[in-house]
CSV table of C-alpha atoms and ligand atoms in Angstrom, one decimal:
chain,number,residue,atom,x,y,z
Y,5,UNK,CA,60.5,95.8,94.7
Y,6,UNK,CA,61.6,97.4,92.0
Y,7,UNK,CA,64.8,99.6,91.5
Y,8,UNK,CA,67.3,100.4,88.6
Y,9,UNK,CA,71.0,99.7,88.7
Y,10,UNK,CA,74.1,101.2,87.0
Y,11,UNK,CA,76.9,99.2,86.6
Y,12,UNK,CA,80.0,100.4,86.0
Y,13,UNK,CA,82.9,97.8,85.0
Y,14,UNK,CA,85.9,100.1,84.3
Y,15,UNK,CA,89.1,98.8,83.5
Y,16,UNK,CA,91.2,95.9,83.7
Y,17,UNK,CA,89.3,93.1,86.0
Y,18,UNK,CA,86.2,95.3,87.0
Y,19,UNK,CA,84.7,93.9,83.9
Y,20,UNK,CA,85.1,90.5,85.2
Y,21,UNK,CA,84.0,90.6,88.5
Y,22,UNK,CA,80.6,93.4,87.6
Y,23,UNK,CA,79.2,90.7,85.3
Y,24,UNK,CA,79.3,88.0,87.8
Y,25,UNK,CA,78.0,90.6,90.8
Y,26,UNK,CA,75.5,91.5,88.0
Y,27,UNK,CA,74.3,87.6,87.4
Y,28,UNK,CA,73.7,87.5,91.0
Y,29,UNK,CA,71.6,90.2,91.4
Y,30,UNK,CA,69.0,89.0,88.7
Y,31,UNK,CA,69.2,85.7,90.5
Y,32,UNK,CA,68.1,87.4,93.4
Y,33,UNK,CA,65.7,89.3,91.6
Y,34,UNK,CA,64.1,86.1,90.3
Y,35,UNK,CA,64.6,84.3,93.6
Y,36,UNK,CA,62.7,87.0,96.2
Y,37,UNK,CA,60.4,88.2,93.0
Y,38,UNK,CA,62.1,91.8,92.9
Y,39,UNK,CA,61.8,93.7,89.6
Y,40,UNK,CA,65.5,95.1,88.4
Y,41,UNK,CA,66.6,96.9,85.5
Y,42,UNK,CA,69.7,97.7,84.3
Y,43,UNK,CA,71.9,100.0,82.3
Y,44,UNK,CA,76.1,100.9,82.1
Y,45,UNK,CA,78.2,103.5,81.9
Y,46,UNK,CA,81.8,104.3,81.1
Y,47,UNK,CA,84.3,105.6,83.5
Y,48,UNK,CA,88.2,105.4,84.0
Y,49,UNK,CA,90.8,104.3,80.9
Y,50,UNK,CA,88.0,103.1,78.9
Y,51,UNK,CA,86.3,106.0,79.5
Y,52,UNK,CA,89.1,108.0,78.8
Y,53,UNK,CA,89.8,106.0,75.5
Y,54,UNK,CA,86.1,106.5,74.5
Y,55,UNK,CA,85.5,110.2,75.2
Y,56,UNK,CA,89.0,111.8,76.5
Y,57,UNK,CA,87.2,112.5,79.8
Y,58,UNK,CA,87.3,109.5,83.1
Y,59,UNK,CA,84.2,110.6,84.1
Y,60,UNK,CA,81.7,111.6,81.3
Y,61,UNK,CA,79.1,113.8,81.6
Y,62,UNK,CA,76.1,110.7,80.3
Y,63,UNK,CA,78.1,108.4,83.3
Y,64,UNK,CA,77.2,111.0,86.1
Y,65,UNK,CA,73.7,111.6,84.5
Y,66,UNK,CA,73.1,108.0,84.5
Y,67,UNK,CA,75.1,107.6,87.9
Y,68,UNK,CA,72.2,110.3,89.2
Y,69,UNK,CA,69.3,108.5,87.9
Y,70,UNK,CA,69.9,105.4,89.6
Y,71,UNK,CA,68.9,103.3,92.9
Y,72,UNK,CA,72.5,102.0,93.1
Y,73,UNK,CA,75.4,101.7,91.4
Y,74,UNK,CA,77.5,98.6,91.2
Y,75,UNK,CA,80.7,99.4,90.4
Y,76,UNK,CA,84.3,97.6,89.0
Y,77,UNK,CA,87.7,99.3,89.5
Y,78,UNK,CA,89.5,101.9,87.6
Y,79,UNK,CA,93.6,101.7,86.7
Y,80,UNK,CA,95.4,101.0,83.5
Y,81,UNK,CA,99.4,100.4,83.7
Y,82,UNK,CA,99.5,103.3,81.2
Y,83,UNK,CA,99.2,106.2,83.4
Y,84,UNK,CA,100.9,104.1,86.5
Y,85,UNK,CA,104.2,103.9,85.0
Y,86,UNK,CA,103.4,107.6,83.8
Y,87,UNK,CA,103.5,110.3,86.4
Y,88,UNK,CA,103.2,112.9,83.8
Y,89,UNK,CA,99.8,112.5,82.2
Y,90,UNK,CA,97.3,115.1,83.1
Y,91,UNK,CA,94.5,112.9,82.3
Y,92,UNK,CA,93.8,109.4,84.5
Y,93,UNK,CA,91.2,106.8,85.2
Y,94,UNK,CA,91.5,107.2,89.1
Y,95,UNK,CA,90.4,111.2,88.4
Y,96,UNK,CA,87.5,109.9,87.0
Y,97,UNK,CA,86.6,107.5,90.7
Y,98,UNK,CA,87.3,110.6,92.6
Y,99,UNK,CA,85.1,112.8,90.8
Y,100,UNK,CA,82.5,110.2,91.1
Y,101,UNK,CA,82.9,110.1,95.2
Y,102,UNK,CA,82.7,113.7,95.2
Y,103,UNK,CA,79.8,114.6,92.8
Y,104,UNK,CA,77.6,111.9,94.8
Y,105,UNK,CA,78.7,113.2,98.1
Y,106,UNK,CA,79.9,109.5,99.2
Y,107,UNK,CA,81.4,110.2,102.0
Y,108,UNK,CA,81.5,106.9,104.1
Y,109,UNK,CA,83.1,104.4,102.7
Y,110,UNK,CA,82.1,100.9,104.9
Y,111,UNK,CA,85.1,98.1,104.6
Y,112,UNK,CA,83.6,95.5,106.5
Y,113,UNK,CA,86.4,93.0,107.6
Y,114,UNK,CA,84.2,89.5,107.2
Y,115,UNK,CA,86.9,86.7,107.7
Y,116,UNK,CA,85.0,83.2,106.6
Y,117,UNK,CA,86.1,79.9,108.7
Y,118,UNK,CA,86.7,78.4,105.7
Y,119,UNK,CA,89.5,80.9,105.2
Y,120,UNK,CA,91.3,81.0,107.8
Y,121,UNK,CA,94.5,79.0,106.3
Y,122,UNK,CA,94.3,81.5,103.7
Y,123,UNK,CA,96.0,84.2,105.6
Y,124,UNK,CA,99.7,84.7,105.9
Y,125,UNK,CA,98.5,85.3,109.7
Y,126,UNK,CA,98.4,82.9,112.0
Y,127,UNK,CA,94.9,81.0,112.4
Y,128,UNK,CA,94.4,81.3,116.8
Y,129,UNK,CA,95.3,85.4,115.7
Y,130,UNK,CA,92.5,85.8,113.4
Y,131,UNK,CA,89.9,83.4,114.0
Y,132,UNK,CA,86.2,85.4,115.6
Y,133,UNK,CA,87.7,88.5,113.9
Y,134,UNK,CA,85.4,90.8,111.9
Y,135,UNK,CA,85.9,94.4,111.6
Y,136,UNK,CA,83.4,97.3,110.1
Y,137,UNK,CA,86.0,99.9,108.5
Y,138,UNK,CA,84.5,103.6,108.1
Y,139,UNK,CA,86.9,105.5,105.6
Y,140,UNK,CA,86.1,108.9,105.3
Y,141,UNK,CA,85.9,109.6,101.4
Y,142,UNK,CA,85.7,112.7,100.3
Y,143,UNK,CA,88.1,114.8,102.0
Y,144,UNK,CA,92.0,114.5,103.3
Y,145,UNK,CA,95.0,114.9,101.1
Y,146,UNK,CA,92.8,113.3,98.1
Y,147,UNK,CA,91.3,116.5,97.7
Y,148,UNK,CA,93.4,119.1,99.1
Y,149,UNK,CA,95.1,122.4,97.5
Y,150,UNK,CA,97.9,120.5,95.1
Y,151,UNK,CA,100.9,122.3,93.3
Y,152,UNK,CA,104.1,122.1,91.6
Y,153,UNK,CA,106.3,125.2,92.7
Y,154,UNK,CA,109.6,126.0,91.3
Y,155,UNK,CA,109.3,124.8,88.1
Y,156,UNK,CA,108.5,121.5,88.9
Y,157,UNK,CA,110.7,120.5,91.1
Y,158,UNK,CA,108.6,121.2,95.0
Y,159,UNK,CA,105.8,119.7,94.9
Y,160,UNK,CA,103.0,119.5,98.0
Y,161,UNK,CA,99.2,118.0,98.8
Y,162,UNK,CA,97.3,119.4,101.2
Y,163,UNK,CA,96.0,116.8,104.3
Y,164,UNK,CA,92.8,119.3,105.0
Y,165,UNK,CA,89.4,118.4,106.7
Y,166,UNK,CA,86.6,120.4,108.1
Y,167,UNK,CA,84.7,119.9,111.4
Y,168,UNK,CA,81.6,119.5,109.6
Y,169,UNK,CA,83.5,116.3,107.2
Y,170,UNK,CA,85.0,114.8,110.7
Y,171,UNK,CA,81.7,114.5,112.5
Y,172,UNK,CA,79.3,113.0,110.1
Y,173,UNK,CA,81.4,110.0,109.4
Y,174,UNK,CA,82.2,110.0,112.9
Y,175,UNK,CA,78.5,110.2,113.8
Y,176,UNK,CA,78.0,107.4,111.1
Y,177,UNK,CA,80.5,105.3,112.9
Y,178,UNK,CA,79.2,105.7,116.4
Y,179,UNK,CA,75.8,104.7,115.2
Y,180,UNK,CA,77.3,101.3,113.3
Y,181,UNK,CA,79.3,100.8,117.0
Y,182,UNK,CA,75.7,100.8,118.8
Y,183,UNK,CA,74.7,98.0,116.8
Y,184,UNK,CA,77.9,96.0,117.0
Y,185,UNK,CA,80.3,95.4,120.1
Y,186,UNK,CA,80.1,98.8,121.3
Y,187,UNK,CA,84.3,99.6,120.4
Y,188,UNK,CA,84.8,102.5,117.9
Y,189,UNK,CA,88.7,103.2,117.6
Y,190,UNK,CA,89.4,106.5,116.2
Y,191,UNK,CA,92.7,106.1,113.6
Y,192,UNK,CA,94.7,109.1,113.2
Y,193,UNK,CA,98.4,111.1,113.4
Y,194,UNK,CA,97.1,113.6,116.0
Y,195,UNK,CA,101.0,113.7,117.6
Y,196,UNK,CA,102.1,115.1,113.8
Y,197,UNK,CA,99.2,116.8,112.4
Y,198,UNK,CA,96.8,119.7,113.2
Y,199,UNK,CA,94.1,118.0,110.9
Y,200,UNK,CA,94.5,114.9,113.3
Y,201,UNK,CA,94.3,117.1,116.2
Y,202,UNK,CA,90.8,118.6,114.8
Y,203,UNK,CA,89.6,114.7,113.8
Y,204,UNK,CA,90.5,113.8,117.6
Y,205,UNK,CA,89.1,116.8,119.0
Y,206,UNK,CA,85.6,116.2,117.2
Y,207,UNK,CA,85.5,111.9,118.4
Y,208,UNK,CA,86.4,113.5,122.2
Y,209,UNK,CA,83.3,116.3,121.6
Y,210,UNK,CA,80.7,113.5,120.0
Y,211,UNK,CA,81.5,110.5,122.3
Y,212,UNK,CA,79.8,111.7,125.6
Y,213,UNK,CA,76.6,110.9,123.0
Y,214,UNK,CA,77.3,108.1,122.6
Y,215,UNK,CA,78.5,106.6,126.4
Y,216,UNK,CA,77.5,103.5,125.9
Y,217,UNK,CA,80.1,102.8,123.4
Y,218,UNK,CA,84.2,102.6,124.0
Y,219,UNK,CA,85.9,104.8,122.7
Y,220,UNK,CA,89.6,104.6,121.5
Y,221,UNK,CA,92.3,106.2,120.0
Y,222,UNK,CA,95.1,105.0,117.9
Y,223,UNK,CA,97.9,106.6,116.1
Y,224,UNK,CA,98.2,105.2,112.4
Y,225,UNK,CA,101.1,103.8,112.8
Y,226,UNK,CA,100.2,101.5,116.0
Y,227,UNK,CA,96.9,101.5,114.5
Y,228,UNK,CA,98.9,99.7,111.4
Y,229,UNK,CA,100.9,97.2,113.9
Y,230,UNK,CA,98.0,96.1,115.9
Y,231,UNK,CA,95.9,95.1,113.0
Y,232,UNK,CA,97.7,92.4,112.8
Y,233,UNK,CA,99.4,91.2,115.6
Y,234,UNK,CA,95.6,91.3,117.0
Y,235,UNK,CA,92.7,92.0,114.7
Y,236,UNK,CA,90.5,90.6,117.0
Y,237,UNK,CA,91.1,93.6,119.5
Y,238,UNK,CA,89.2,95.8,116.9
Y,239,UNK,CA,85.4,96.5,116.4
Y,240,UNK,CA,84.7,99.2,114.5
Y,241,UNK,CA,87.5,101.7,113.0
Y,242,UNK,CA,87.0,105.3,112.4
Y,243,UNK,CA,89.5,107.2,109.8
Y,244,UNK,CA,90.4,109.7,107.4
Y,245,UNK,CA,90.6,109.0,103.3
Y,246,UNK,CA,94.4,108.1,103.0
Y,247,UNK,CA,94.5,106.3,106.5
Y,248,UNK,CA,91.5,103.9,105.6
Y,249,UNK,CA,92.7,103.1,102.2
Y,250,UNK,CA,96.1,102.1,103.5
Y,251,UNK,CA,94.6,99.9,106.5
Y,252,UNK,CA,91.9,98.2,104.7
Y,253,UNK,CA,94.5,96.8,102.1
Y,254,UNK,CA,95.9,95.6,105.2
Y,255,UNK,CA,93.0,94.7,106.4
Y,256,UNK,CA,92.4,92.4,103.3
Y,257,UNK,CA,94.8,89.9,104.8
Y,258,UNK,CA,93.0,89.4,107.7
Y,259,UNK,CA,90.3,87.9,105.2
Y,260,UNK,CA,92.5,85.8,103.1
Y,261,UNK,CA,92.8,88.3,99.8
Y,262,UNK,CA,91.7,91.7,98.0
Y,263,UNK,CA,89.3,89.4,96.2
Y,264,UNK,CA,87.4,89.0,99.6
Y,265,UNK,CA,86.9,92.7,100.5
Y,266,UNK,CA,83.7,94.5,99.5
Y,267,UNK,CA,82.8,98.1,100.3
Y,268,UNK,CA,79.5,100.4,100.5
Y,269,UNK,CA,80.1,104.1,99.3
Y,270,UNK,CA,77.5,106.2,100.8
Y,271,UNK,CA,76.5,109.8,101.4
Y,272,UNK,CA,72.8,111.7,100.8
Y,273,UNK,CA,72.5,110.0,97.4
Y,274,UNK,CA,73.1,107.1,95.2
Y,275,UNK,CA,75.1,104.2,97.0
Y,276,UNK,CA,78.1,103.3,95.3
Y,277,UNK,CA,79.0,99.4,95.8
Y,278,UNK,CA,82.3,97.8,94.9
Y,279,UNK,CA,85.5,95.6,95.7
Y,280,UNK,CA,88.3,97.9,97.6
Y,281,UNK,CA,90.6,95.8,95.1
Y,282,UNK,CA,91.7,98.3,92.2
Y,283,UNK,CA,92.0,96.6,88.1
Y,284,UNK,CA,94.9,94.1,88.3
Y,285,UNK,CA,96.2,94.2,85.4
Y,286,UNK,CA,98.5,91.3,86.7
Y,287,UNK,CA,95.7,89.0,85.9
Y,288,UNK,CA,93.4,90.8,83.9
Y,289,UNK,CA,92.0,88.7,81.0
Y,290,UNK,CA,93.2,85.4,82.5
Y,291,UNK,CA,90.0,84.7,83.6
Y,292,UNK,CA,91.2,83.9,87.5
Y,293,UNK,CA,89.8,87.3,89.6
Y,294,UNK,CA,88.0,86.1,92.5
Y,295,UNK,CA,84.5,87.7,92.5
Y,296,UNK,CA,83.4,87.1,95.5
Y,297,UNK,CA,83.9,90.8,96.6
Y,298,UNK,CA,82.0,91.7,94.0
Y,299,UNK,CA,79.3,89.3,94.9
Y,300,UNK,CA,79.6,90.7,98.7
Y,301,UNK,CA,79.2,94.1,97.3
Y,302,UNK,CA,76.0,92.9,95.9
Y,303,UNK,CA,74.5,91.8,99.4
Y,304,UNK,CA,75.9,95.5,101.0
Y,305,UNK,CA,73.5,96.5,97.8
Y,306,UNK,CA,71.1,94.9,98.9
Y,307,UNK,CA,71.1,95.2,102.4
Y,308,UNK,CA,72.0,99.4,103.0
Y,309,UNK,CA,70.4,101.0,99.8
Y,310,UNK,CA,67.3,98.8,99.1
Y,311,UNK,CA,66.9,97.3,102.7
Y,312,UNK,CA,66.6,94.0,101.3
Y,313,UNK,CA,68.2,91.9,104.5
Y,314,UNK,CA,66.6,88.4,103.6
Y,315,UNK,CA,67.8,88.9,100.3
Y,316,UNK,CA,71.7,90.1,101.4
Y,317,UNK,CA,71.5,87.3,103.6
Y,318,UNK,CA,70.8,84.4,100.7
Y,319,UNK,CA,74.1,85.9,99.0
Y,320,UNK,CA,76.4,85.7,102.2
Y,321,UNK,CA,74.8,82.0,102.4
Y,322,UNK,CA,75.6,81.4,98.8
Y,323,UNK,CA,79.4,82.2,99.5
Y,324,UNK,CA,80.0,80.7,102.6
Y,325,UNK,CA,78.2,77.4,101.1
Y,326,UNK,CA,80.9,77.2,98.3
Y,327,UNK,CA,83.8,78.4,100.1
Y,328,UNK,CA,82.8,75.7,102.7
Y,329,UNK,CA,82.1,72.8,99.8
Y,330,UNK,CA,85.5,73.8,99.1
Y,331,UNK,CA,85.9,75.9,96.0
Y,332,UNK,CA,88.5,78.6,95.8
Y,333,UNK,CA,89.8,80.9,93.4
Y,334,UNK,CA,93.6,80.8,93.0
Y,335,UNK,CA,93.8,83.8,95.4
Y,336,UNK,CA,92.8,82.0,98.3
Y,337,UNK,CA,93.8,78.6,97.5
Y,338,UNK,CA,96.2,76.9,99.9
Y,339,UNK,CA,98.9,74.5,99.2
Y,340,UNK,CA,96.5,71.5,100.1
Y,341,UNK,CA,93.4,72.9,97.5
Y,342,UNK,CA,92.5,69.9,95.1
Y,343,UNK,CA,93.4,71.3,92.0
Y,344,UNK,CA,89.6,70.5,90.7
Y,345,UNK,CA,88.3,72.8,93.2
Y,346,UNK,CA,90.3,75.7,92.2
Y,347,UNK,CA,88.1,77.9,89.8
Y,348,UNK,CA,88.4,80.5,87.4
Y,349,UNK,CA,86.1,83.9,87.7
Y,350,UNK,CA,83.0,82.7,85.7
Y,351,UNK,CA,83.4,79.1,87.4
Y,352,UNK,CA,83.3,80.4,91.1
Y,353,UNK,CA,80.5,82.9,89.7
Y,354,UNK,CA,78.1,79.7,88.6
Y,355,UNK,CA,78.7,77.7,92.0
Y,356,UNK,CA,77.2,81.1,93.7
Y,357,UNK,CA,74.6,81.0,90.7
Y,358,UNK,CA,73.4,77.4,91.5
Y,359,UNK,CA,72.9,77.6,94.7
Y,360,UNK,CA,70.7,80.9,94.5
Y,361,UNK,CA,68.4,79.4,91.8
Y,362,UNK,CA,68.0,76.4,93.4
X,401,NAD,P1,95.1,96.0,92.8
X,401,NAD,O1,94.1,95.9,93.9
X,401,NAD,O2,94.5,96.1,91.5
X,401,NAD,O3,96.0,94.6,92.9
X,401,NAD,C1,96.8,94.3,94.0
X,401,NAD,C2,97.1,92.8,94.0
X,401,NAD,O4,95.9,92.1,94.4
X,401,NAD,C3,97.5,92.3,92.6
X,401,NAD,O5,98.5,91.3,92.7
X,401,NAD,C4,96.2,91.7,92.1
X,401,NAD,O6,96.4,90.6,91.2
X,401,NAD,C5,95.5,91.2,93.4
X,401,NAD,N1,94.1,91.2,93.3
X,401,NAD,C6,93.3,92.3,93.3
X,401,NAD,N2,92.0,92.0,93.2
X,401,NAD,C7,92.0,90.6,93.0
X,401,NAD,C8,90.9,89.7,92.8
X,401,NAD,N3,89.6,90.1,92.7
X,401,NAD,N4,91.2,88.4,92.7
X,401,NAD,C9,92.5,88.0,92.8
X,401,NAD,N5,93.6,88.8,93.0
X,401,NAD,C10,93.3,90.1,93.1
X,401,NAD,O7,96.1,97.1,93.2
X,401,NAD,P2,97.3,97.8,92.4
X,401,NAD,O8,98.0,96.7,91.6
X,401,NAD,O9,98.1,98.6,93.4
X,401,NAD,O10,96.6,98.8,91.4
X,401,NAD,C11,96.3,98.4,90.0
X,401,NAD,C12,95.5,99.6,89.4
X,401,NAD,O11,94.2,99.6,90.1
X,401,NAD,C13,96.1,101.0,89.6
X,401,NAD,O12,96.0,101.7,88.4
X,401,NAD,C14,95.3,101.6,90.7
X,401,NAD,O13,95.3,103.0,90.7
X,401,NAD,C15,94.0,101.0,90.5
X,401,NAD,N6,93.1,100.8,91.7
X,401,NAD,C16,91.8,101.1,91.6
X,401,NAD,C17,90.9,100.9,92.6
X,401,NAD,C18,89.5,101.2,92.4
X,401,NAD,O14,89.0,101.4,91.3
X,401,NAD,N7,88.7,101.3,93.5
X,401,NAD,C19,91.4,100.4,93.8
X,401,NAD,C20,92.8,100.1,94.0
X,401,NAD,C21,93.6,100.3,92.9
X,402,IPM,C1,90.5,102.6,96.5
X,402,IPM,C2,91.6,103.0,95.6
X,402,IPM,C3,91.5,104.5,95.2
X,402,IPM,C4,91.7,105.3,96.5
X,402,IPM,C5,92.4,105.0,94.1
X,402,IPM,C6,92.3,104.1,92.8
X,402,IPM,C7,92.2,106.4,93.8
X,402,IPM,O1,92.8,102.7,96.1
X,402,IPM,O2,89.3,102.7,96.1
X,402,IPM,O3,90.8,102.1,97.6
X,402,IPM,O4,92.8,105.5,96.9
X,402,IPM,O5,90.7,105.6,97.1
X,403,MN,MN1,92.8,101.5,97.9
């Protein structure tokens, strides 16, 4: 097969994790005899530093032009600490979801044995879970009406969604549900907010289409409780923009560490795939990212835009091998890890590498 890949690093550790999820590929490639070609674009503070926009116009063109896109993070301290620039990385992320009409964002919620005593949660609580997160990603407060008002000092977002945004990640949701344990829960504030009251109203209208599945629904915050006093209750999770990115962070613990946690961005074009972990510029530069969401990106690659499920496979294989030979990053090391087996980002990456070529 052949198909052509963007990848876009961005800032702080995106650069570090895209070239090992990048090394994988072309092992892959090599492995299953697939032809891929590459190329890489700018986007966020580097971006911004390079041509004073996040999101240059050559980055969408090439974004456009390709199979997939594997993608790093976005985020520089500068404009954190800085709620007064006009100009920032994240504008340039957003623009991206939008422009490519990604608007399903899968978090799937893959908790590896081997990880279990990685978690701040207790082991009987998590052990068989495995959730499949759909975050709505194109609508809600991230793209709402926005305004100062009197001068400067109101300020307001606008939580907004259409009927037509609600029931095609809904739809998307149901479908994944079919295929899976049959449980959708439905996340939302619907006690609070009209937009919630439109998101429930559209799960109540779809589900009779879908009566072999069970349908739930959860307020956010009980939604937010249960998650971890029982993750195992959950199969797949249906939610709006701000919702999903608040409970997949959560989430993240249920697997051990952001450095576990891939994602699939999708829509009617390009696939967008990379780690829900933003650029940690705690550790950018020390060499100690895990990449092993990137890596799992790679197989949600491989697997949803080029239907390549042998191939996704070999790199799930490749990380539960390693994780279960007992290398860690220092992320999801615990207390009793042999300091030999805790690796740094390009270490981990080769143990992944040398199983795949062999
Ligand atoms: P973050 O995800 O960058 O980091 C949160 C914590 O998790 C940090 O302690 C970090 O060291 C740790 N962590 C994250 N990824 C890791 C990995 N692969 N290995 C080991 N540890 C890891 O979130 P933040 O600190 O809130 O945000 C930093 C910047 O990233 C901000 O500018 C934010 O806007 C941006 N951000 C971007 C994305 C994205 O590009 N998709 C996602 C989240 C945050
Ligand atoms: C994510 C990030 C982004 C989001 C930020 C950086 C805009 O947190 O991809 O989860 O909130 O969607
Ligand atoms: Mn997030």
């Amino acid at each position: 097969m052949k198909k052509h890949i963007l990848v876009v690093p961005g800032d702080g550790i995106g650069a570090e994790v895209t070239t090992i999820g990048k090394q994988v590929l072309e092992a892959i490639a090599q492995k299953f005899g697939h032809e891929f070609t590459y190329d890489e674009a700018l986007i966020g503070h580097v971006a911004i530093e390079a041509t004073g926009s996040p999101l240059p116009d050559e980055t969408l063109t090439k974004m456009r032009a390709a199979d997939a896109i594997l993608f790093g993070a976005v985020g520089h301290p500068k404009y954190d600490n800085d709620p007064t620039a006009k100009v920032r990385p994240e504008q340039g992320l957003l623009q991206m979801r939008k422009e490519l009409g990604l608007y399903a964002n899968l978090r799937p919620i893959k908790l590896f044995d081997e990880l279990l005593d990685a978690s701040s949660i207790k082991p009987e609580i998590l052990r068989g879970a495995d959730i499949l997160f759909f975050r709505e990603l194109t609508g809600d407060v991230y793209f709402g009406k926005r305004e100062r008002l009197d001068e400067g000092n109101t300020a307001y977002d606008t939580m907004i969604y259409s009927k037509y945004e609600v029931e095609r990640i809904v739809r998307k949701a149901f479908e994944a549900a079919r295929t899976r344990n049959k449980r959708l829960c439905s996340v939302d504030k619907a006690n609070v907010l009209e937009s919630s009251r439109l998101w429930r109203e559209v799960v109540q209208a779809i589900a009779p289409e879908y009566a072999d599945v069970q349908v739930e629904h959860q307020f956010i915050d009980a939604a937010a409780m249960l998650l971890i006093k029982d993750p195992k209750r959950f199969d797949v999770v249906v939610t709006g923009n701000l919702f999903g990115d608040i409970l997949t962070d959560e989430a993240s613990q249920i697997a051990g560490s952001m450095g576990m946690l891939a994602s699939a961005s999708v829509g009617d074009n390009t696939g967008v795939y990379e780690p829900i972990h933003g650029s940690a510029h705690d550790i950018t530069g020390k060499g100690v990212a895990n990449p092993l969401a990137s890596v799992l990106s790679v197989a949600l690659m491989l697997d949803i835009s080029f239907g390549l499920k042998a191939e996704a496979e070999a790199v799930v294989s490749a990380v539960d091998a390693v994780l279960k030979a007992g290398y860690r990053t220092r992320d999801i090391a615990s207390p009793t890890t042999q300091p030999e087996y805790v690796l740094g980002t390009d270490a981990m990456g080769q143990q992944i590498l040398q199983l795949l070529q062999a």
